[in-house]
């Protein structure tokens, strides 16, 4: 039944399993992603990959994810592990743990698969998945996007999605703290 991912897969799962199990089933290991990637490519599906900490999910994140999904047929989202977020953002982060962040991302209908990566960058994931489209938010330039040269060299493309003004995890944290 995976041969018709996501439309047949979505309808099959929704009708035969609890929705909570369907959400959990979208959180994958790297080896599972590689196998799915092969199937998707065999079916001429265009795989899109984006990544981030997605610590406190907000409107800006959701805009990025929806627009990333529009770039192809299958959207895979890489989530930084807790250890990776701490190294990148500081000891007080993440606010939400990696399993909760992955579960929230997998709950989105436009997300087909989620993977938690331990490294500070998703380069190993990008090399294993070999997406046709790599997507990042508007705070990046092409030369600063990890995996962009490799994606372009394989004949893929990179899309930079403009930010939605006024949304950031840091500003939400400051607001909660009354700063």
PDB file of C-alpha atoms in Angstrom:
ATOM      1  CA  UNK A   1       0.000   0.000   0.000  1.00  0.00           C
ATOM      2  CA  UNK A   2       2.998   2.345   0.304  1.00  0.00           C
ATOM      3  CA  UNK A   3       3.180   2.414  -3.474  1.00  0.00           C
ATOM      4  CA  UNK A   4       0.506   5.108  -3.635  1.00  0.00           C
ATOM      5  CA  UNK A   5       1.864   7.353  -0.873  1.00  0.00           C
ATOM      6  CA  UNK A   6       0.589   9.796   0.209  1.00  0.00           C
ATOM      7  CA  UNK A   7      -3.002   9.835  -1.111  1.00  0.00           C
ATOM      8  CA  UNK A   8      -3.868   6.132  -0.899  1.00  0.00           C
ATOM      9  CA  UNK A   9      -1.677   5.696   2.168  1.00  0.00           C
ATOM     10  CA  UNK A  10      -3.386   8.617   3.879  1.00  0.00           C
ATOM     11  CA  UNK A  11      -6.899   7.327   3.178  1.00  0.00           C
ATOM     12  CA  UNK A  12      -5.973   3.754   4.064  1.00  0.00           C
ATOM     13  CA  UNK A  13      -4.450   4.736   7.383  1.00  0.00           C
ATOM     14  CA  UNK A  14      -7.180   7.164   8.343  1.00  0.00           C
ATOM     15  CA  UNK A  15      -9.781   4.493   7.747  1.00  0.00           C
ATOM     16  CA  UNK A  16      -7.946   1.573   9.368  1.00  0.00           C
ATOM     17  CA  UNK A  17      -6.025   2.953  12.335  1.00  0.00           C
ATOM     18  CA  UNK A  18      -6.401   5.430  15.108  1.00  0.00           C
ATOM     19  CA  UNK A  19      -5.302   8.913  14.093  1.00  0.00           C
ATOM     20  CA  UNK A  20      -2.770   9.003  16.931  1.00  0.00           C
ATOM     21  CA  UNK A  21      -1.105   5.901  15.474  1.00  0.00           C
ATOM     22  CA  UNK A  22      -1.150   7.463  12.003  1.00  0.00           C
ATOM     23  CA  UNK A  23       0.670  10.519  13.380  1.00  0.00           C
ATOM     24  CA  UNK A  24       3.247   8.378  15.183  1.00  0.00           C
ATOM     25  CA  UNK A  25       3.798   6.300  12.033  1.00  0.00           C
ATOM     26  CA  UNK A  26       5.118   9.383  10.224  1.00  0.00           C
ATOM     27  CA  UNK A  27       8.133   9.632  12.580  1.00  0.00           C
ATOM     28  CA  UNK A  28      10.834   7.594  10.868  1.00  0.00           C
ATOM     29  CA  UNK A  29      14.363   6.311  11.318  1.00  0.00           C
ATOM     30  CA  UNK A  30      16.935   7.155   8.679  1.00  0.00           C
ATOM     31  CA  UNK A  31      16.871   3.616   7.260  1.00  0.00           C
ATOM     32  CA  UNK A  32      13.073   3.781   6.992  1.00  0.00           C
ATOM     33  CA  UNK A  33      13.361   7.127   5.204  1.00  0.00           C
ATOM     34  CA  UNK A  34      15.895   5.728   2.757  1.00  0.00           C
ATOM     35  CA  UNK A  35      13.588   2.817   1.884  1.00  0.00           C
ATOM     36  CA  UNK A  36      10.621   5.155   1.473  1.00  0.00           C
ATOM     37  CA  UNK A  37      12.740   7.518  -0.612  1.00  0.00           C
ATOM     38  CA  UNK A  38      13.515   4.706  -3.036  1.00  0.00           C
ATOM     39  CA  UNK A  39       9.792   3.876  -3.323  1.00  0.00           C
ATOM     40  CA  UNK A  40       8.807   7.512  -3.803  1.00  0.00           C
ATOM     41  CA  UNK A  41      11.444   8.065  -6.480  1.00  0.00           C
ATOM     42  CA  UNK A  42      10.380   4.873  -8.281  1.00  0.00           C
ATOM     43  CA  UNK A  43       6.895   6.375  -8.410  1.00  0.00           C
ATOM     44  CA  UNK A  44       8.299   9.675  -9.773  1.00  0.00           C
ATOM     45  CA  UNK A  45       7.400  11.574  -6.611  1.00  0.00           C
ATOM     46  CA  UNK A  46       9.356  14.756  -5.978  1.00  0.00           C
ATOM     47  CA  UNK A  47      10.777  14.696  -2.445  1.00  0.00           C
ATOM     48  CA  UNK A  48      11.095  17.981  -0.570  1.00  0.00           C
ATOM     49  CA  UNK A  49      13.227  18.305   2.551  1.00  0.00           C
ATOM     50  CA  UNK A  50      13.336  21.060   5.138  1.00  0.00           C
ATOM     51  CA  UNK A  51      14.654  21.146   8.660  1.00  0.00           C
ATOM     52  CA  UNK A  52      14.806  23.135  11.848  1.00  0.00           C
ATOM     53  CA  UNK A  53      14.493  23.114  15.611  1.00  0.00           C
ATOM     54  CA  UNK A  54      10.753  23.946  15.515  1.00  0.00           C
ATOM     55  CA  UNK A  55      10.932  24.432  19.278  1.00  0.00           C
ATOM     56  CA  UNK A  56       7.687  26.358  19.773  1.00  0.00           C
ATOM     57  CA  UNK A  57       5.577  25.833  16.673  1.00  0.00           C
ATOM     58  CA  UNK A  58       4.179  29.153  15.429  1.00  0.00           C
ATOM     59  CA  UNK A  59       2.588  30.797  12.392  1.00  0.00           C
ATOM     60  CA  UNK A  60       5.957  31.398  10.716  1.00  0.00           C
ATOM     61  CA  UNK A  61       6.882  27.720  10.994  1.00  0.00           C
ATOM     62  CA  UNK A  62       3.499  26.634   9.646  1.00  0.00           C
ATOM     63  CA  UNK A  63       3.803  29.024   6.693  1.00  0.00           C
ATOM     64  CA  UNK A  64       7.248  27.590   5.881  1.00  0.00           C
ATOM     65  CA  UNK A  65       6.016  23.998   6.136  1.00  0.00           C
ATOM     66  CA  UNK A  66       2.948  24.613   3.952  1.00  0.00           C
ATOM     67  CA  UNK A  67       5.003  26.410   1.296  1.00  0.00           C
ATOM     68  CA  UNK A  68       7.670  23.709   1.440  1.00  0.00           C
ATOM     69  CA  UNK A  69       4.981  21.074   0.821  1.00  0.00           C
ATOM     70  CA  UNK A  70       3.911  23.027  -2.282  1.00  0.00           C
ATOM     71  CA  UNK A  71       7.401  22.519  -3.770  1.00  0.00           C
ATOM     72  CA  UNK A  72       6.853  18.810  -4.527  1.00  0.00           C
ATOM     73  CA  UNK A  73       4.833  15.685  -3.726  1.00  0.00           C
ATOM     74  CA  UNK A  74       6.394  14.407  -0.499  1.00  0.00           C
ATOM     75  CA  UNK A  75       7.525  16.583   2.411  1.00  0.00           C
ATOM     76  CA  UNK A  76      10.122  15.251   4.841  1.00  0.00           C
ATOM     77  CA  UNK A  77      10.961  17.423   7.852  1.00  0.00           C
ATOM     78  CA  UNK A  78      14.194  17.031   9.774  1.00  0.00           C
ATOM     79  CA  UNK A  79      14.036  17.988  13.461  1.00  0.00           C
ATOM     80  CA  UNK A  80      17.180  18.842  15.427  1.00  0.00           C
ATOM     81  CA  UNK A  81      17.623  16.544  18.435  1.00  0.00           C
ATOM     82  CA  UNK A  82      17.562  18.046  21.926  1.00  0.00           C
ATOM     83  CA  UNK A  83      21.368  17.853  22.159  1.00  0.00           C
ATOM     84  CA  UNK A  84      21.728  19.563  18.797  1.00  0.00           C
ATOM     85  CA  UNK A  85      19.322  22.363  19.792  1.00  0.00           C
ATOM     86  CA  UNK A  86      21.283  22.931  23.020  1.00  0.00           C
ATOM     87  CA  UNK A  87      24.515  23.257  21.037  1.00  0.00           C
ATOM     88  CA  UNK A  88      22.916  25.671  18.556  1.00  0.00           C
ATOM     89  CA  UNK A  89      20.593  27.719  20.794  1.00  0.00           C
ATOM     90  CA  UNK A  90      22.030  27.429  24.309  1.00  0.00           C
ATOM     91  CA  UNK A  91      21.517  25.434  27.500  1.00  0.00           C
ATOM     92  CA  UNK A  92      17.982  26.749  28.123  1.00  0.00           C
ATOM     93  CA  UNK A  93      16.701  25.304  24.858  1.00  0.00           C
ATOM     94  CA  UNK A  94      14.800  23.449  23.629  1.00  0.00           C
ATOM     95  CA  UNK A  95      11.592  24.326  25.429  1.00  0.00           C
ATOM     96  CA  UNK A  96       9.830  21.250  24.018  1.00  0.00           C
ATOM     97  CA  UNK A  97      11.677  17.936  23.802  1.00  0.00           C
ATOM     98  CA  UNK A  98      12.500  16.275  20.485  1.00  0.00           C
ATOM     99  CA  UNK A  99       9.741  13.672  20.708  1.00  0.00           C
ATOM    100  CA  UNK A 100       7.092  16.333  21.343  1.00  0.00           C
ATOM    101  CA  UNK A 101       8.440  18.509  18.521  1.00  0.00           C
ATOM    102  CA  UNK A 102       8.482  15.540  16.126  1.00  0.00           C
ATOM    103  CA  UNK A 103       4.950  14.567  17.152  1.00  0.00           C
ATOM    104  CA  UNK A 104       3.666  18.112  16.558  1.00  0.00           C
ATOM    105  CA  UNK A 105       5.302  18.221  13.125  1.00  0.00           C
ATOM    106  CA  UNK A 106       3.974  14.757  12.211  1.00  0.00           C
ATOM    107  CA  UNK A 107       0.474  15.956  13.166  1.00  0.00           C
ATOM    108  CA  UNK A 108       0.436  18.322  10.200  1.00  0.00           C
ATOM    109  CA  UNK A 109      -1.401  16.930   7.186  1.00  0.00           C
ATOM    110  CA  UNK A 110       1.081  18.373   4.693  1.00  0.00           C
ATOM    111  CA  UNK A 111       4.029  16.589   6.368  1.00  0.00           C
ATOM    112  CA  UNK A 112       4.640  13.065   5.098  1.00  0.00           C
ATOM    113  CA  UNK A 113       7.579  12.056   7.287  1.00  0.00           C
ATOM    114  CA  UNK A 114       9.633  13.402  10.192  1.00  0.00           C
ATOM    115  CA  UNK A 115      13.166  12.478  11.193  1.00  0.00           C
ATOM    116  CA  UNK A 116      15.107  13.545  14.312  1.00  0.00           C
ATOM    117  CA  UNK A 117      18.789  14.081  13.529  1.00  0.00           C
ATOM    118  CA  UNK A 118      21.587  14.272  16.103  1.00  0.00           C
ATOM    119  CA  UNK A 119      24.105  16.331  14.167  1.00  0.00           C
ATOM    120  CA  UNK A 120      24.179  20.130  14.173  1.00  0.00           C
ATOM    121  CA  UNK A 121      23.357  20.146  10.463  1.00  0.00           C
ATOM    122  CA  UNK A 122      21.179  17.813   8.392  1.00  0.00           C
ATOM    123  CA  UNK A 123      23.865  17.115   5.782  1.00  0.00           C
ATOM    124  CA  UNK A 124      24.019  13.363   6.487  1.00  0.00           C
ATOM    125  CA  UNK A 125      20.215  13.199   6.264  1.00  0.00           C
ATOM    126  CA  UNK A 126      20.177  15.148   2.996  1.00  0.00           C
ATOM    127  CA  UNK A 127      22.860  12.886   1.524  1.00  0.00           C
ATOM    128  CA  UNK A 128      20.941   9.759   2.578  1.00  0.00           C
ATOM    129  CA  UNK A 129      17.526  11.023   1.411  1.00  0.00           C
ATOM    130  CA  UNK A 130      18.718  12.858  -1.723  1.00  0.00           C
ATOM    131  CA  UNK A 131      15.673  15.121  -2.024  1.00  0.00           C
ATOM    132  CA  UNK A 132      14.924  16.817  -5.313  1.00  0.00           C
ATOM    133  CA  UNK A 133      14.058  20.051  -3.477  1.00  0.00           C
ATOM    134  CA  UNK A 134      15.727  21.547  -0.414  1.00  0.00           C
ATOM    135  CA  UNK A 135      13.782  24.298   1.400  1.00  0.00           C
ATOM    136  CA  UNK A 136      14.939  26.812   4.012  1.00  0.00           C
ATOM    137  CA  UNK A 137      13.507  29.976   5.516  1.00  0.00           C
ATOM    138  CA  UNK A 138      14.224  33.515   4.405  1.00  0.00           C
ATOM    139  CA  UNK A 139      17.040  34.101   6.905  1.00  0.00           C
ATOM    140  CA  UNK A 140      19.297  31.915   4.730  1.00  0.00           C
ATOM    141  CA  UNK A 141      21.189  32.685   1.564  1.00  0.00           C
ATOM    142  CA  UNK A 142      21.943  29.979  -0.984  1.00  0.00           C
ATOM    143  CA  UNK A 143      25.625  29.829  -0.037  1.00  0.00           C
ATOM    144  CA  UNK A 144      24.726  29.286   3.656  1.00  0.00           C
ATOM    145  CA  UNK A 145      22.266  26.411   3.141  1.00  0.00           C
ATOM    146  CA  UNK A 146      23.702  23.073   4.214  1.00  0.00           C
ATOM    147  CA  UNK A 147      23.209  20.527   1.460  1.00  0.00           C
ATOM    148  CA  UNK A 148      22.543  23.101  -1.270  1.00  0.00           C
ATOM    149  CA  UNK A 149      25.655  22.307  -3.334  1.00  0.00           C
ATOM    150  CA  UNK A 150      24.986  18.560  -3.119  1.00  0.00           C
ATOM    151  CA  UNK A 151      21.306  18.982  -4.040  1.00  0.00           C
ATOM    152  CA  UNK A 152      22.087  21.236  -7.005  1.00  0.00           C
ATOM    153  CA  UNK A 153      24.888  18.907  -8.179  1.00  0.00           C
ATOM    154  CA  UNK A 154      22.344  16.046  -8.327  1.00  0.00           C
ATOM    155  CA  UNK A 155      20.057  18.181 -10.511  1.00  0.00           C
ATOM    156  CA  UNK A 156      17.793  19.270  -7.653  1.00  0.00           C
ATOM    157  CA  UNK A 157      16.894  22.769  -6.599  1.00  0.00           C
ATOM    158  CA  UNK A 158      16.864  24.935  -3.512  1.00  0.00           C
ATOM    159  CA  UNK A 159      13.905  27.114  -2.503  1.00  0.00           C
ATOM    160  CA  UNK A 160      14.160  29.931   0.020  1.00  0.00           C
ATOM    161  CA  UNK A 161      10.780  30.792   1.559  1.00  0.00           C
ATOM    162  CA  UNK A 162      10.368  34.388   2.801  1.00  0.00           C
ATOM    163  CA  UNK A 163       9.689  34.865   6.499  1.00  0.00           C
ATOM    164  CA  UNK A 164       6.314  35.841   7.852  1.00  0.00           C
ATOM    165  CA  UNK A 165       7.115  39.047   9.730  1.00  0.00           C
ATOM    166  CA  UNK A 166       6.601  39.175  13.471  1.00  0.00           C
ATOM    167  CA  UNK A 167       7.061  35.511  14.349  1.00  0.00           C
ATOM    168  CA  UNK A 168      10.009  33.873  16.080  1.00  0.00           C
ATOM    169  CA  UNK A 169      10.493  31.380  18.877  1.00  0.00           C
ATOM    170  CA  UNK A 170      12.842  33.810  20.639  1.00  0.00           C
ATOM    171  CA  UNK A 171      10.185  36.560  20.651  1.00  0.00           C
ATOM    172  CA  UNK A 172       7.591  34.129  22.027  1.00  0.00           C
ATOM    173  CA  UNK A 173       9.961  33.105  24.820  1.00  0.00           C
ATOM    174  CA  UNK A 174      10.664  36.767  25.656  1.00  0.00           C
ATOM    175  CA  UNK A 175       6.941  37.519  25.703  1.00  0.00           C
ATOM    176  CA  UNK A 176       6.290  34.625  28.105  1.00  0.00           C
ATOM    177  CA  UNK A 177       9.114  35.872  30.326  1.00  0.00           C
ATOM    178  CA  UNK A 178       7.652  39.382  30.274  1.00  0.00           C
ATOM    179  CA  UNK A 179      10.697  40.873  28.568  1.00  0.00           C
TER     180      UNK A 179
END
